[in-house]
Amino acid sequence: EPEVTQTPSHQVTQMGQEVILRCVPISNHLYFYWYRQILGQKVEFLVSFYNNEISEKSEIFDDQFSVERPDGSNFTLKIRSTKLEDSAMYFCASSVIHNEKLFFGSGTQLSVL
Amino acid sequence: EDKVVQSPLSLVVHEGDTVTLNCSYEVTNFRSLLWYKQEKKAPTFLFMLTSSGIEKKSGRLSSILDKKELFSILNITATQTGDSAIYLCAREGGGADGLTFGKGTHLIIQP
């Protein structure tokens, strides 16, 4: 079965550093998403992306965050200047139809020290 | 205020038991309700419900939506240890907030 792949699985960074989280969505999917889950808390929506632009974003997705589809297969989340509170599991997801049957990747555990 | 509330938050049963997991949601801009199973990391899709009273079924799992009372249930019959996971309920509201997830029900199946 096709799957969403994310790299790296773990990322440790110093506060203030930039990080880029990478995802390869399922190839025939059109909608891409980033969600995050702080330890012990709910899965939270960050952003959705369609046709090479952001279609929705939450209040969490402020100016320090950006997304990009640099080529035909990768989808990235950049956090410009990481804060301690950015420590979380970041999930990439993709779907054929908007917000229907999302396939999630295994996540990148980001630890900001 | 939570838009999606799941209960119980945790549940421990024995193999072979039947369990019912609950999810209530806020009605604002409701479009669909989804169930996911989260084992180690990635949530995996189980069901999407849009219409009231129509049961969706997959093997030992089934789910139904009540749009009048604003809740959904997920049933698992003849539970197995492999059913141990966190079960997430999510509401799709059509607004700029993607899927809104509940806190999940942590289900543990004891042999």
Coordinates of N, CA and C in Angstrom, one line a residue:
Chain A
E1 N 0.8 -1.2 0.0 CA 0.0 0.0 0.0 C 0.9 1.2 0.0
P2 N 0.5 2.3 -0.8 CA 1.3 3.5 -0.8 C 1.3 4.2 0.6
E3 N 2.4 4.9 0.9 CA 2.5 5.5 2.1 C 3.1 6.9 2.0
V4 N 2.9 7.7 3.0 CA 3.5 9.0 3.1 C 4.8 8.8 3.9
T5 N 5.9 9.3 3.4 CA 7.2 9.1 4.1 C 7.7 10.5 4.6
Q6 N 8.3 10.4 5.8 CA 8.8 11.7 6.4 C 10.2 11.4 6.9
T7 N 11.0 12.5 6.7 CA 12.4 12.5 7.2 C 12.8 13.8 7.8
P8 N 13.6 13.9 8.8 CA 14.1 12.7 9.5 C 13.0 12.2 10.5
S9 N 13.2 11.1 11.1 CA 12.3 10.6 12.1 C 12.5 11.4 13.4
H10 N 13.7 11.8 13.7 CA 14.0 12.6 14.9 C 14.9 13.8 14.5
Q11 N 14.6 14.9 15.1 CA 15.4 16.1 14.8 C 15.6 16.8 16.2
V12 N 16.9 17.0 16.5 CA 17.2 17.8 17.7 C 17.8 19.1 17.3
T13 N 17.4 20.2 17.8 CA 17.9 21.5 17.4 C 18.0 22.4 18.5
Q14 N 18.8 23.5 18.4 CA 19.0 24.5 19.4 C 17.9 25.6 19.1
M15 N 17.4 26.2 20.2 CA 16.5 27.3 20.1 C 17.1 28.4 19.2
G16 N 16.2 28.9 18.3 CA 16.6 29.9 17.4 C 17.1 29.4 16.1
Q17 N 17.4 28.1 16.0 CA 17.9 27.6 14.7 C 16.7 27.3 13.8
E18 N 17.0 27.2 12.5 CA 16.0 26.9 11.5 C 16.0 25.4 11.3
V19 N 14.8 24.8 11.1 CA 14.7 23.4 10.7 C 13.8 23.2 9.5
I20 N 14.1 22.2 8.8 CA 13.3 21.8 7.6 C 12.9 20.4 7.8
L21 N 11.6 20.1 7.8 CA 11.0 18.8 7.9 C 10.5 18.4 6.5
R22 N 10.8 17.2 6.2 CA 10.6 16.8 4.8 C 9.6 15.6 4.7
C23 N 8.8 15.7 3.6 CA 7.7 14.7 3.4 C 7.6 14.4 2.0
V24 N 7.3 13.1 1.7 CA 7.0 12.7 0.3 C 5.6 12.2 0.4
P25 N 4.6 13.0 -0.1 CA 3.2 12.5 -0.1 C 3.0 11.4 -1.1
I26 N 1.8 10.8 -1.0 CA 1.4 9.7 -1.9 C 1.3 10.3 -3.3
S27 N 1.8 9.7 -4.3 CA 2.0 10.3 -5.6 C 0.8 10.8 -6.3
N28 N -0.4 10.2 -6.2 CA -1.5 10.7 -6.9 C -2.4 11.6 -6.0
H29 N -1.9 11.9 -4.8 CA -2.7 12.8 -4.0 C -2.5 14.3 -4.3
L30 N -3.5 15.1 -4.1 CA -3.5 16.5 -4.5 C -3.4 17.4 -3.4
Y31 N -3.8 17.0 -2.2 CA -3.8 17.8 -1.0 C -2.8 17.4 0.0
F32 N -2.1 18.3 0.5 CA -1.0 18.0 1.5 C -1.2 18.8 2.8
Y33 N -0.8 18.2 3.9 CA -1.1 18.9 5.2 C 0.1 18.7 6.1
W34 N 0.2 19.6 7.1 CA 1.0 19.4 8.2 C 0.2 19.5 9.5
Y35 N 0.3 18.6 10.4 CA -0.3 18.6 11.7 C 0.9 18.4 12.7
R36 N 0.6 18.8 13.9 CA 1.6 18.5 15.0 C 0.9 18.0 16.2
Q37 N 1.6 17.3 17.1 CA 1.1 16.8 18.3 C 2.2 16.9 19.4
I38 N 1.9 17.9 20.3 CA 2.7 18.1 21.4 C 2.5 16.9 22.4
L39 N 3.5 16.5 23.0 CA 3.4 15.3 23.9 C 2.2 15.4 24.9
G40 N 1.4 14.4 24.8 CA 0.2 14.4 25.7 C -0.9 15.2 25.3
Q41 N -0.8 15.9 24.2 CA -1.9 16.7 23.7 C -2.6 16.3 22.4
K42 N -3.5 17.0 22.0 CA -4.3 16.6 20.7 C -3.4 16.8 19.5
V43 N -3.8 16.1 18.5 CA -3.2 16.4 17.1 C -3.8 17.7 16.7
E44 N -3.0 18.6 16.2 CA -3.5 20.0 15.8 C -3.1 20.3 14.4
F45 N -4.0 20.9 13.7 CA -3.9 21.3 12.3 C -2.9 22.5 12.2
L46 N -2.0 22.4 11.3 CA -1.2 23.6 11.0 C -1.6 24.2 9.6
V47 N -1.5 23.5 8.6 CA -1.6 24.0 7.2 C -2.1 23.0 6.2
S48 N -2.8 23.4 5.2 CA -3.1 22.6 4.1 C -2.6 23.3 2.8
F49 N -2.3 22.5 1.8 CA -1.6 23.0 0.6 C -2.2 22.3 -0.6
Y50 N -2.5 23.1 -1.6 CA -3.1 22.5 -2.8 C -2.7 23.4 -4.0
N51 N -2.4 22.8 -5.1 CA -2.1 23.5 -6.3 C -1.0 24.5 -6.1
N52 N 0.0 24.1 -5.3 CA 1.2 24.9 -5.1 C 1.0 26.2 -4.2
E53 N -0.1 26.2 -3.5 CA -0.3 27.3 -2.5 C -1.0 26.8 -1.3
I54 N -0.9 27.6 -0.2 CA -1.6 27.3 1.0 C -3.1 27.5 0.8
S55 N -3.9 26.5 1.2 CA -5.3 26.7 1.1 C -6.0 27.0 2.4
E56 N -5.4 26.5 3.5 CA -5.9 26.9 4.8 C -4.7 26.9 5.8
K57 N -4.8 27.7 6.8 CA -3.8 27.6 7.8 C -4.4 28.0 9.2
S58 N -3.9 27.4 10.3 CA -4.4 27.7 11.6 C -3.7 28.8 12.2
E59 N -4.2 29.2 13.4 CA -3.5 30.3 14.1 C -2.1 30.0 14.5
I60 N -1.8 28.7 14.7 CA -0.5 28.2 15.1 C 0.5 28.5 14.0
F61 N 0.1 28.5 12.7 CA 0.9 28.6 11.6 C 1.2 30.1 11.4
D62 N 2.1 30.6 12.2 CA 2.4 32.1 12.1 C 3.7 32.3 11.1
D63 N 4.2 33.5 11.2 CA 5.2 33.9 10.2 C 6.5 33.0 10.3
Q64 N 6.7 32.3 11.4 CA 7.9 31.6 11.5 C 7.8 30.2 10.7
F65 N 6.6 29.9 10.3 CA 6.4 28.7 9.6 C 6.3 29.0 8.1
S66 N 6.7 28.1 7.3 CA 6.5 28.2 5.8 C 6.5 26.7 5.3
V67 N 5.8 26.6 4.1 CA 5.7 25.3 3.5 C 6.1 25.5 2.0
E68 N 6.6 24.4 1.4 CA 7.0 24.5 0.0 C 6.9 23.2 -0.6
R69 N 6.7 23.2 -1.9 CA 6.8 21.9 -2.7 C 7.9 22.2 -3.7
P70 N 9.1 21.9 -3.4 CA 10.2 22.3 -4.2 C 10.3 21.6 -5.5
D71 N 9.7 20.4 -5.6 CA 9.8 19.6 -6.8 C 8.5 18.8 -6.9
G72 N 8.4 17.8 -7.8 CA 7.2 17.1 -8.0 C 6.9 16.1 -6.9
S73 N 7.8 15.9 -6.0 CA 7.5 14.8 -5.0 C 7.6 15.3 -3.5
N74 N 8.5 16.2 -3.2 CA 8.7 16.6 -1.8 C 7.8 17.7 -1.4
F75 N 7.5 17.7 -0.1 CA 6.7 18.8 0.6 C 7.4 19.1 1.9
T76 N 7.7 20.3 2.1 CA 8.5 20.6 3.3 C 7.9 21.6 4.2
L77 N 8.2 21.5 5.5 CA 7.8 22.5 6.5 C 9.0 23.1 7.0
K78 N 9.2 24.4 7.0 CA 10.3 25.1 7.5 C 9.9 25.9 8.7
I79 N 10.6 25.8 9.8 CA 10.4 26.6 11.0 C 11.7 27.5 11.1
R80 N 11.5 28.8 11.0 CA 12.6 29.7 10.8 C 13.5 29.8 12.0
S81 N 12.9 30.1 13.1 CA 13.6 30.3 14.4 C 12.9 29.6 15.5
T82 N 13.4 28.4 15.7 CA 12.6 27.5 16.6 C 12.6 28.0 18.0
K83 N 11.5 27.7 18.7 CA 11.3 28.0 20.1 C 11.1 26.7 20.9
L84 N 11.3 26.7 22.2 CA 11.1 25.5 23.0 C 9.7 24.9 22.8
E85 N 8.7 25.8 22.6 CA 7.3 25.3 22.5 C 7.0 24.7 21.1
D86 N 8.0 24.7 20.2 CA 7.8 24.0 18.9 C 8.1 22.5 19.0
S87 N 8.6 22.1 20.2 CA 8.9 20.7 20.4 C 7.6 19.9 20.3
A88 N 7.6 19.0 19.3 CA 6.4 18.2 19.1 C 6.7 17.1 18.0
M89 N 5.7 16.3 17.8 CA 5.7 15.3 16.7 C 5.0 16.0 15.5
Y90 N 5.7 16.1 14.4 CA 5.1 16.8 13.3 C 4.7 15.7 12.2
F91 N 3.4 15.7 11.9 CA 2.9 14.8 10.9 C 2.6 15.4 9.6
C92 N 3.1 14.8 8.5 CA 2.7 15.2 7.2 C 1.5 14.3 6.8
A93 N 0.6 14.8 6.0 CA -0.5 13.9 5.5 C -0.8 14.3 4.1
S94 N -1.5 13.4 3.4 CA -2.0 13.8 2.0 C -3.3 13.1 1.8
S95 N -4.0 13.6 0.8 CA -5.3 13.0 0.4 C -5.6 13.3 -1.0
V96 N -6.6 12.6 -1.6 CA -7.0 12.8 -2.9 C -8.1 14.0 -2.9
I97 N -9.0 13.9 -1.9 CA -10.0 14.9 -1.8 C -9.8 15.7 -0.5
H98 N -10.0 16.9 -0.5 CA -9.7 17.8 0.6 C -10.4 17.3 1.9
N99 N -9.5 17.1 2.9 CA -9.9 16.6 4.2 C -10.7 15.3 4.3
E100 N -10.6 14.5 3.3 CA -11.2 13.2 3.3 C -10.1 12.1 3.2
K101 N -10.2 11.2 4.2 CA -9.3 10.0 4.2 C -7.9 10.5 4.1
L102 N -7.4 11.2 5.1 CA -6.0 11.6 5.1 C -5.1 10.4 5.4
F103 N -4.0 10.3 4.7 CA -3.0 9.3 5.0 C -1.8 10.1 5.7
F104 N -1.5 9.6 6.9 CA -0.5 10.3 7.7 C 0.9 9.6 7.5
G105 N 1.9 10.4 7.6 CA 3.3 9.8 7.7 C 3.6 9.4 9.1
S106 N 4.7 8.8 9.4 CA 5.1 8.3 10.7 C 5.6 9.5 11.6
G107 N 5.8 10.6 11.0 CA 6.1 11.8 11.9 C 7.6 12.1 12.0
T108 N 7.8 13.3 12.3 CA 9.2 13.7 12.7 C 9.1 14.3 14.2
Q109 N 9.8 13.7 15.1 CA 9.8 14.1 16.5 C 10.9 15.3 16.6
L110 N 10.4 16.5 16.7 CA 11.3 17.6 16.8 C 11.5 18.0 18.3
S111 N 12.7 18.1 18.7 CA 13.1 18.5 20.1 C 13.9 19.7 20.0
V112 N 13.4 20.8 20.6 CA 14.1 22.1 20.6 C 14.7 22.3 22.0
L113 N 16.0 22.5 22.0 CA 16.7 22.6 23.3 C 17.1 24.0 23.7
Chain B
E1 N -13.0 26.1 24.7 CA -14.0 25.0 24.8 C -13.7 23.9 23.7
D2 N -13.6 22.7 24.1 CA -13.3 21.6 23.1 C -14.4 21.4 22.1
K3 N -14.0 21.3 20.8 CA -15.0 21.1 19.8 C -15.3 19.6 19.6
V4 N -14.3 18.8 20.0 CA -14.5 17.3 19.9 C -14.1 16.7 21.2
V5 N -15.1 16.0 21.8 CA -14.8 15.4 23.1 C -15.0 13.9 23.0
Q6 N -14.0 13.2 23.4 CA -14.0 11.7 23.4 C -14.1 11.1 24.8
S7 N -14.8 10.0 24.9 CA -14.9 9.3 26.2 C -15.0 7.8 25.9
P8 N -14.5 7.0 26.8 CA -13.6 7.4 27.9 C -12.2 7.8 27.4
L9 N -11.4 8.4 28.2 CA -10.1 8.8 27.8 C -9.2 7.6 27.8
S10 N -9.5 6.6 28.7 CA -8.7 5.3 28.6 C -9.7 4.2 29.0
L11 N -9.3 3.0 28.5 CA -10.2 1.9 28.7 C -9.3 0.6 28.7
V12 N -9.5 -0.2 29.7 CA -8.8 -1.5 29.7 C -9.8 -2.6 29.8
V13 N -9.7 -3.5 28.8 CA -10.6 -4.6 28.7 C -9.8 -5.9 28.4
H14 N -10.5 -7.0 28.5 CA -9.9 -8.3 28.2 C -10.2 -8.7 26.7
E15 N -9.3 -9.4 26.2 CA -9.4 -10.0 24.9 C -10.8 -10.7 24.7
G16 N -11.5 -10.4 23.6 CA -12.8 -11.0 23.4 C -13.9 -10.1 23.8
D17 N -13.7 -9.1 24.6 CA -14.7 -8.2 25.0 C -15.1 -7.3 23.8
T18 N -16.3 -6.7 23.9 CA -16.8 -5.7 23.0 C -16.6 -4.3 23.6
V19 N -16.1 -3.3 22.9 CA -16.0 -2.0 23.4 C -16.7 -1.0 22.6
T20 N -17.2 0.1 23.2 CA -17.8 1.2 22.5 C -17.1 2.5 22.9
L21 N -16.6 3.2 21.9 CA -15.9 4.4 22.1 C -16.8 5.6 21.7
N22 N -16.8 6.7 22.4 CA -17.7 7.7 22.1 C -17.0 9.0 21.7
C23 N -17.7 9.8 20.8 CA -17.2 11.0 20.4 C -18.3 12.0 20.2
S24 N -18.3 13.1 20.9 CA -19.3 14.2 20.7 C -18.6 15.4 20.1
Y25 N -19.3 16.1 19.3 CA -18.7 17.2 18.6 C -19.6 18.4 18.5
E26 N -19.0 19.5 18.2 CA -19.7 20.8 18.1 C -20.2 20.9 16.6
V27 N -21.4 21.4 16.5 CA -22.1 21.3 15.2 C -21.7 22.4 14.2
T28 N -21.0 23.4 14.7 CA -20.7 24.6 13.8 C -20.0 24.1 12.5
N29 N -20.6 24.4 11.4 CA -20.0 24.1 10.1 C -19.6 22.6 9.9
F30 N -20.4 21.7 10.5 CA -20.0 20.3 10.4 C -20.2 19.8 9.0
R31 N -19.1 19.0 8.6 CA -19.2 18.4 7.3 C -19.1 16.8 7.4
S32 N -18.1 16.4 8.2 CA -17.9 15.0 8.4 C -17.2 14.7 9.7
L33 N -17.3 13.4 10.1 CA -16.6 13.0 11.3 C -15.8 11.8 10.9
L34 N -14.5 11.8 11.4 CA -13.6 10.7 11.0 C -13.0 10.0 12.2
W35 N -12.8 8.7 12.1 CA -12.1 8.0 13.1 C -10.7 7.5 12.6
Y36 N -9.8 7.6 13.5 CA -8.4 7.1 13.2 C -7.9 6.3 14.3
K37 N -7.0 5.3 14.0 CA -6.3 4.5 15.0 C -4.9 4.9 15.0
Q38 N -4.4 5.2 16.2 CA -3.0 5.6 16.3 C -2.3 4.6 17.2
E39 N -1.4 3.8 16.6 CA -0.7 2.8 17.3 C 0.6 3.4 17.9
K40 N 1.7 3.4 17.0 CA 2.9 3.9 17.5 C 3.1 5.4 17.2
K41 N 2.9 5.7 15.9 CA 3.1 7.1 15.5 C 1.9 7.6 14.6
A42 N 1.9 7.1 13.4 CA 1.0 7.7 12.4 C -0.4 7.3 12.6
P43 N -1.4 8.2 12.7 CA -2.8 7.8 12.7 C -3.2 7.2 11.4
T44 N -3.9 6.1 11.5 CA -4.4 5.4 10.3 C -5.9 5.5 10.2
F45 N -6.4 5.8 9.0 CA -7.8 6.0 8.7 C -8.6 4.8 9.0
L46 N -9.8 5.0 9.7 CA -10.7 3.9 9.9 C -12.0 4.2 9.1
F47 N -12.7 5.3 9.5 CA -14.0 5.6 8.9 C -14.2 7.1 8.7
M48 N -15.0 7.4 7.7 CA -15.5 8.8 7.5 C -17.0 8.7 7.5
L49 N -17.7 9.5 8.3 CA -19.1 9.5 8.4 C -19.7 10.9 8.1
T50 N -20.7 10.9 7.2 CA -21.3 12.1 6.9 C -22.8 12.1 7.1
S51 N -23.4 10.9 7.0 CA -24.9 10.8 7.1 C -25.2 10.1 8.4
S52 N -26.3 10.6 9.0 CA -26.8 10.0 10.3 C -27.4 8.6 10.0
G53 N -27.2 7.7 11.0 CA -27.8 6.5 11.1 C -27.3 5.4 10.1
I54 N -26.3 5.7 9.3 CA -25.8 4.7 8.4 C -24.5 4.2 9.0
E55 N -24.6 2.8 9.3 CA -23.4 2.2 9.9 C -22.3 1.9 8.9
K56 N -21.1 2.3 9.2 CA -20.0 1.9 8.4 C -19.3 0.7 9.1
K57 N -18.9 -0.3 8.4 CA -18.4 -1.5 9.0 C -17.1 -1.9 8.3
S58 N -16.1 -2.4 9.1 CA -14.9 -3.0 8.5 C -14.5 -4.1 9.4
G59 N -14.8 -5.3 9.1 CA -14.4 -6.4 10.0 C -15.1 -6.3 11.3
R60 N -14.3 -6.3 12.4 CA -14.9 -6.2 13.7 C -15.2 -4.8 14.2
L61 N -14.8 -3.8 13.3 CA -15.0 -2.5 13.7 C -16.3 -1.9 13.0
S62 N -17.0 -1.1 13.7 CA -18.1 -0.4 13.0 C -18.3 0.9 13.7
S63 N -19.0 1.8 12.9 CA -19.2 3.2 13.5 C -20.4 3.8 12.9
I64 N -21.0 4.6 13.7 CA -22.3 5.3 13.3 C -22.3 6.7 13.8
L65 N -23.0 7.5 13.1 CA -23.1 9.0 13.4 C -24.6 9.3 13.7
D66 N -24.7 10.2 14.7 CA -26.0 10.7 15.1 C -25.9 12.2 15.0
K67 N -26.4 12.8 13.9 CA -26.3 14.2 13.7 C -27.3 15.1 14.5
K68 N -28.3 14.4 15.0 CA -29.3 15.1 15.8 C -28.7 15.3 17.2
E69 N -28.1 14.3 17.8 CA -27.5 14.3 19.1 C -26.0 14.7 19.1
L70 N -25.5 14.9 17.9 CA -24.1 15.3 17.7 C -23.1 14.4 18.3
F71 N -23.2 13.1 18.0 CA -22.1 12.2 18.5 C -22.0 11.0 17.5
S72 N -20.9 10.3 17.7 CA -20.6 9.1 17.0 C -20.0 8.1 17.9
I73 N -20.2 6.8 17.6 CA -19.6 5.8 18.4 C -18.8 4.9 17.5
L74 N -17.8 4.3 18.0 CA -16.9 3.3 17.3 C -17.0 2.0 18.2
N75 N -17.5 1.0 17.5 CA -17.6 -0.3 18.2 C -16.5 -1.3 17.7
I76 N -16.0 -2.0 18.7 CA -15.0 -3.1 18.3 C -15.5 -4.3 19.0
T77 N -15.8 -5.3 18.2 CA -16.3 -6.6 18.8 C -15.1 -7.6 18.8
A78 N -15.3 -8.6 19.7 CA -14.3 -9.6 19.8 C -12.8 -9.1 19.8
T79 N -12.6 -8.2 20.7 CA -11.3 -7.4 20.7 C -10.1 -8.4 20.8
Q80 N -9.0 -7.9 20.2 CA -7.8 -8.6 20.2 C -6.7 -7.7 20.7
T81 N -5.5 -8.3 21.1 CA -4.5 -7.4 21.6 C -4.0 -6.4 20.6
G82 N -4.1 -6.8 19.3 CA -3.7 -5.9 18.3 C -4.6 -4.7 18.1
D83 N -5.7 -4.7 18.8 CA -6.6 -3.5 18.8 C -6.1 -2.4 19.8
S84 N -5.2 -2.8 20.6 CA -4.6 -1.8 21.6 C -4.0 -0.6 20.8
A85 N -4.5 0.6 21.1 CA -4.1 1.8 20.4 C -4.8 3.0 21.0
I86 N -4.5 4.2 20.5 CA -5.3 5.3 20.8 C -6.2 5.6 19.6
Y87 N -7.5 5.7 19.9 CA -8.5 5.9 18.8 C -8.9 7.4 18.8
L88 N -8.7 8.0 17.7 CA -8.9 9.4 17.5 C -10.2 9.7 16.7
C89 N -10.9 10.7 17.2 CA -12.1 11.1 16.5 C -11.7 12.5 16.0
A90 N -12.2 12.9 14.8 CA -11.9 14.2 14.3 C -13.1 14.7 13.5
R91 N -13.3 16.0 13.7 CA -14.4 16.7 13.0 C -13.9 17.5 11.8
E92 N -14.5 17.4 10.7 CA -14.2 18.3 9.6 C -15.3 19.4 9.5
G93 N -14.9 20.6 9.7 CA -15.9 21.7 9.8 C -16.0 22.6 8.6
G94 N -15.1 22.3 7.6 CA -15.2 23.1 6.4 C -14.6 24.5 6.5
G95 N -14.1 24.9 7.7 CA -13.5 26.2 7.9 C -12.0 26.1 7.7
A96 N -11.3 27.1 8.2 CA -9.8 27.2 8.0 C -9.1 26.5 9.2
D97 N -9.7 25.4 9.7 CA -9.0 24.7 10.8 C -8.8 23.3 10.6
G98 N -8.8 22.8 9.3 CA -8.5 21.5 9.0 C -9.4 20.5 9.7
L99 N -8.8 19.4 10.1 CA -9.5 18.4 11.0 C -9.3 18.8 12.4
T100 N -10.3 18.8 13.2 CA -10.2 19.1 14.7 C -10.3 17.8 15.4
F101 N -9.2 17.4 16.1 CA -9.2 16.1 16.7 C -9.6 16.2 18.2
G102 N -10.1 15.1 18.7 CA -10.3 14.9 20.1 C -9.0 14.5 20.8
K103 N -9.1 14.3 22.1 CA -7.9 13.9 22.8 C -7.6 12.4 22.6
G104 N -8.6 11.7 22.2 CA -8.4 10.2 21.9 C -8.8 9.4 23.1
T105 N -9.1 8.1 22.8 CA -9.3 7.1 23.8 C -8.2 6.1 23.7
H106 N -7.5 5.9 24.8 CA -6.4 5.0 24.9 C -7.0 3.6 25.3
L107 N -7.0 2.7 24.3 CA -7.6 1.4 24.6 C -6.5 0.4 24.8
I108 N -6.6 -0.4 25.8 CA -5.7 -1.4 26.1 C -6.4 -2.7 26.2
I109 N -6.0 -3.7 25.4 CA -6.7 -5.0 25.4 C -5.7 -6.0 26.1
Q110 N -6.1 -6.5 27.2 CA -5.3 -7.5 28.0 C -5.6 -8.9 27.5
P111 N -4.5 -9.7 27.4 CA -4.7 -11.1 26.9 C -5.5 -11.9 28.0

